[in-house]
CSV table of C-alpha atoms in Angstrom, one decimal:
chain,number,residue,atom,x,y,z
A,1,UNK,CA,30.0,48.6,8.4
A,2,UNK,CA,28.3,47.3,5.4
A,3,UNK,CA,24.7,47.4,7.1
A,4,UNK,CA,25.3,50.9,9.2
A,5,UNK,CA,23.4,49.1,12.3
A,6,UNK,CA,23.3,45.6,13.3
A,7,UNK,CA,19.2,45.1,13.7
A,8,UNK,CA,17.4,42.8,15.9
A,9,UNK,CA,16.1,41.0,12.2
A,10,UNK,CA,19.8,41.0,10.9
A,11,UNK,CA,21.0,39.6,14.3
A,12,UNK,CA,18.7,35.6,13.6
A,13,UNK,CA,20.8,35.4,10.1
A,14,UNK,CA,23.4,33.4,12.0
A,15,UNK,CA,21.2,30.9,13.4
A,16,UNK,CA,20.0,30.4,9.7
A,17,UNK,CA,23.2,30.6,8.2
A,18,UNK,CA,24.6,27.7,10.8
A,19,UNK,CA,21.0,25.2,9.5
A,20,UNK,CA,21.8,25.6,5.8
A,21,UNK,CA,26.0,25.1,5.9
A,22,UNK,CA,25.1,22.4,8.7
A,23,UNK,CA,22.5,20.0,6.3
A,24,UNK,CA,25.3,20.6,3.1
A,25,UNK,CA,27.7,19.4,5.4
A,26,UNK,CA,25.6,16.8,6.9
A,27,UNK,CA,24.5,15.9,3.0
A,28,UNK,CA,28.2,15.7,1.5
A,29,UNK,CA,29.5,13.7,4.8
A,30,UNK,CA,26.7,10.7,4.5
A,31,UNK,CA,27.3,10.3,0.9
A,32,UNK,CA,31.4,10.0,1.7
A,33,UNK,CA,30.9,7.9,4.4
A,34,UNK,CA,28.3,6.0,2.1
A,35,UNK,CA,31.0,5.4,-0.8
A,36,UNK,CA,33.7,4.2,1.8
A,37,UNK,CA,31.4,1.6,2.9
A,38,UNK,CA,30.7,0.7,-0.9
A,39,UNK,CA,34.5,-0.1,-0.7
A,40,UNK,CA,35.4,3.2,-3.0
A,41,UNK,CA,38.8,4.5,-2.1
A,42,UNK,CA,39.2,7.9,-0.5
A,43,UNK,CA,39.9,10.1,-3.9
A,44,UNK,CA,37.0,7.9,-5.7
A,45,UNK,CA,34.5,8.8,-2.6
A,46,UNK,CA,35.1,12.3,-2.8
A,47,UNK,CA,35.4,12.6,-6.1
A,48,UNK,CA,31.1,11.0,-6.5
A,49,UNK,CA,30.4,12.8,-3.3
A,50,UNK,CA,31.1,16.4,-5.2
A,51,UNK,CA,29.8,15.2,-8.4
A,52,UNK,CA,26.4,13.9,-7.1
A,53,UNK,CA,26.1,15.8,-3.7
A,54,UNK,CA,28.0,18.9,-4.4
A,55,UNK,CA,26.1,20.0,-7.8
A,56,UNK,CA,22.7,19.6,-5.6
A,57,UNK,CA,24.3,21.4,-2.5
A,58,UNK,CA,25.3,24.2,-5.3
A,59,UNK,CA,21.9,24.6,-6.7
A,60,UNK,CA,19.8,24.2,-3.4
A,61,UNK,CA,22.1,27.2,-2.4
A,62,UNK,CA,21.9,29.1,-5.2
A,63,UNK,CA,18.0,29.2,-5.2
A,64,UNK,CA,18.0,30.2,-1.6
A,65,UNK,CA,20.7,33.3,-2.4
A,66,UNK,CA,18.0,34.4,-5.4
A,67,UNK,CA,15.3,33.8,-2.6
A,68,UNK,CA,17.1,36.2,0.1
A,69,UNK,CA,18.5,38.2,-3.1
A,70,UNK,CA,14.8,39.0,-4.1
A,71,UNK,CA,14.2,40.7,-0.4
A,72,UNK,CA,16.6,43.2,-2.0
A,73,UNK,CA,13.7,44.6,-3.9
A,74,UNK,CA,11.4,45.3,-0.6
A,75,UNK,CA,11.6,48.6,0.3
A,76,UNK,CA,12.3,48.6,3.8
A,77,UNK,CA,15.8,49.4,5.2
A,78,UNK,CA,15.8,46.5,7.2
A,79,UNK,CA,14.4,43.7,5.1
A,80,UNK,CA,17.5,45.1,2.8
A,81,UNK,CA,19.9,44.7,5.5
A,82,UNK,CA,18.9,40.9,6.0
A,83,UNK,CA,18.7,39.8,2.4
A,84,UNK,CA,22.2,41.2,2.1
A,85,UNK,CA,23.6,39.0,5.2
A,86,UNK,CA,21.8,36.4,4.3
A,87,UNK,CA,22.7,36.2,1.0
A,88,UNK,CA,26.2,36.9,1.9
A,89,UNK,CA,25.9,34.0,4.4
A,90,UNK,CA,24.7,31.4,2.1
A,91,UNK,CA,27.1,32.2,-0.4
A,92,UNK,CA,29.9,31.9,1.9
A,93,UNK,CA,28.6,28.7,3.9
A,94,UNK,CA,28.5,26.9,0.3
A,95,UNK,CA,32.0,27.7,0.0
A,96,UNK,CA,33.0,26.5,3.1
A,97,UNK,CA,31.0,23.5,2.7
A,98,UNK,CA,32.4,22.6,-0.9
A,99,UNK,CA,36.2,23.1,0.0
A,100,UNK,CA,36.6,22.4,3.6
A,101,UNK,CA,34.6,19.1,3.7
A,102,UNK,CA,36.7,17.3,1.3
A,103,UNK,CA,40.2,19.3,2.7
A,104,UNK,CA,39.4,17.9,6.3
A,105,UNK,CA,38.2,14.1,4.6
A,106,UNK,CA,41.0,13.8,2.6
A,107,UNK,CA,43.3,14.4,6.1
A,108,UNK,CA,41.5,12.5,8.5
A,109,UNK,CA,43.7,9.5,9.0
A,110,UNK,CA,40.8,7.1,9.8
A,111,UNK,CA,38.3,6.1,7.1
A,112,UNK,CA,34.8,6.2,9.8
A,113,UNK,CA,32.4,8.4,10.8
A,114,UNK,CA,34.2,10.3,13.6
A,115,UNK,CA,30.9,9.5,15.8
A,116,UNK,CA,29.8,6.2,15.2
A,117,UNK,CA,25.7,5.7,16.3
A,118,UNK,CA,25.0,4.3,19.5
A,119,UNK,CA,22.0,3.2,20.9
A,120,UNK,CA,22.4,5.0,24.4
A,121,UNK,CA,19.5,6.0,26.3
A,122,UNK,CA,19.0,9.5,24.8
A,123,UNK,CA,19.0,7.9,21.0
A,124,UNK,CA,16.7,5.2,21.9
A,125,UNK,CA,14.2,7.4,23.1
A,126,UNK,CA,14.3,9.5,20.1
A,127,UNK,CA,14.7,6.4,18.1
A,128,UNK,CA,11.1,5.2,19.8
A,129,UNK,CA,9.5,9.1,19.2
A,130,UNK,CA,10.7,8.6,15.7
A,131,UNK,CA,9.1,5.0,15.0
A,132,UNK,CA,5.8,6.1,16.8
A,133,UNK,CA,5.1,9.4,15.0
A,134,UNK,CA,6.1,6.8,11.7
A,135,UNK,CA,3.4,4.3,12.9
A,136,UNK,CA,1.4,7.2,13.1
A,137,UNK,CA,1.5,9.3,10.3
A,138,UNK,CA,1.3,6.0,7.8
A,139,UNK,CA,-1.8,4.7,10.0
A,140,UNK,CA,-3.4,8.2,9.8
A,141,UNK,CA,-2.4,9.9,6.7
A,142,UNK,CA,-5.6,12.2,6.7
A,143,UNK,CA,-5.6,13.3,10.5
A,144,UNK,CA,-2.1,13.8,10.7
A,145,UNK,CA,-2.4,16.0,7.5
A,146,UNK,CA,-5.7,17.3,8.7
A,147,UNK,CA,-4.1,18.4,12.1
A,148,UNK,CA,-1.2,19.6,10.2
A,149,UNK,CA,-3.3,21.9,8.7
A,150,UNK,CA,-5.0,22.8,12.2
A,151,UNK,CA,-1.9,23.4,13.7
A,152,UNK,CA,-0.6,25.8,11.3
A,153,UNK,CA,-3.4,28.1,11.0
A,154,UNK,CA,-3.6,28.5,14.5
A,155,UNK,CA,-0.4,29.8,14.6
A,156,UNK,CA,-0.6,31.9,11.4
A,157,UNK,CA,-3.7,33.3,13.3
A,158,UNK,CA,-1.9,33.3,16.8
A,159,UNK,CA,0.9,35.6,14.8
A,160,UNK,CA,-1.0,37.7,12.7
A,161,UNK,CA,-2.4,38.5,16.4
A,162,UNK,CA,0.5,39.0,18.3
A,163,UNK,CA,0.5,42.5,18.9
A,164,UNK,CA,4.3,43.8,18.2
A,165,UNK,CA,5.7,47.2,19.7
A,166,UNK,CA,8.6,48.4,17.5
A,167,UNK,CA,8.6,51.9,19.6
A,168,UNK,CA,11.8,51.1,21.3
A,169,UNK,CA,12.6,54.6,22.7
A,170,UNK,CA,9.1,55.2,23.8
A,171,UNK,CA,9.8,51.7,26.2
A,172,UNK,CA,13.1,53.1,27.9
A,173,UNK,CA,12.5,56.4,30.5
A,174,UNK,CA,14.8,59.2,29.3
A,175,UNK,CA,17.9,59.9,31.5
């Protein structure tokens, strides 16, 4: 075992791992689908989608591995362990992206988004959350920024505050 124990820190790397490879996916996927519509065939689609979306994919990746690979330096055995896994991961979630996406494209049979958008109950009330907090933030630039600002020292001063007890064998009777 690479990281000799699996800690609590090491154990949210999937979660982040799964965001990152899902929004390359999502990226390379909406400029495919965007080229088929242009009328590009299925080679020629693929073909701008790695060129244009792939290279940014590639260095949007590469600058979060440096990111995680910096945490390498802290001294702490644990922030080690998660720059290593997450580095790992984001290294190996580019890959996936980059060759699976256009593997699985080029096989699909039909040419359109596997799940086209419908307006069903659940979308149009996110669709109306969406166009309100947009009506909003353009009506209000300053007060959505100011509150913005609010919001998020309250909780930098709500965490800094959070009393943490790392003790874990001091919490569980012996026996």
């Amino acid at each position: 075992l690479t990281f000799g124990e699996i800690t609590f820190l090491v154990k949210a790397v999937p979660i982040l791992i799964l965001a990152i490879s899902t929004s390359d996916t999502i990226h390379l996927l909406t400029t495919y689908y965007h080229e088929r519509k242009q009328g590009s065939e299925k080679k020629e689609a693929l073909h701008t989608m790695l060129r244009e979306v792939g290279s940014a994919c590639l260095l949007t990746s590469m600058t979060t591995l440096i990111g995680f690979g910096s945490l390498i330096l802290v001294p702490t055995t644990a922030i080690k362990h998660i720059a290593l896994a997450a580095g790992t991961g984001t290294a190996a979630a580019l890959l996936l992206a980059i060759c699976l996406v256009p593997i699985i494209l080029m096989s699909l049979r039909r040419d359109k988004p596997m799940l086209p958008f419908q307006f069903d109950f659940f979308n149009r009330c996110i669709h109306r959350i969406t166009m309100l907090c947009c009506r909003i933030s353009l009506r209000f630039p300053l007060t959505c920024v100011i509150t913005f600002f609010v919001l998020g020292a309250g909780a930098i001063w709500a965490g800094w505050n959070l009393p943490i007890d790392a003790n874990y064998p001091k919490r569980f009777p012996s026996g």
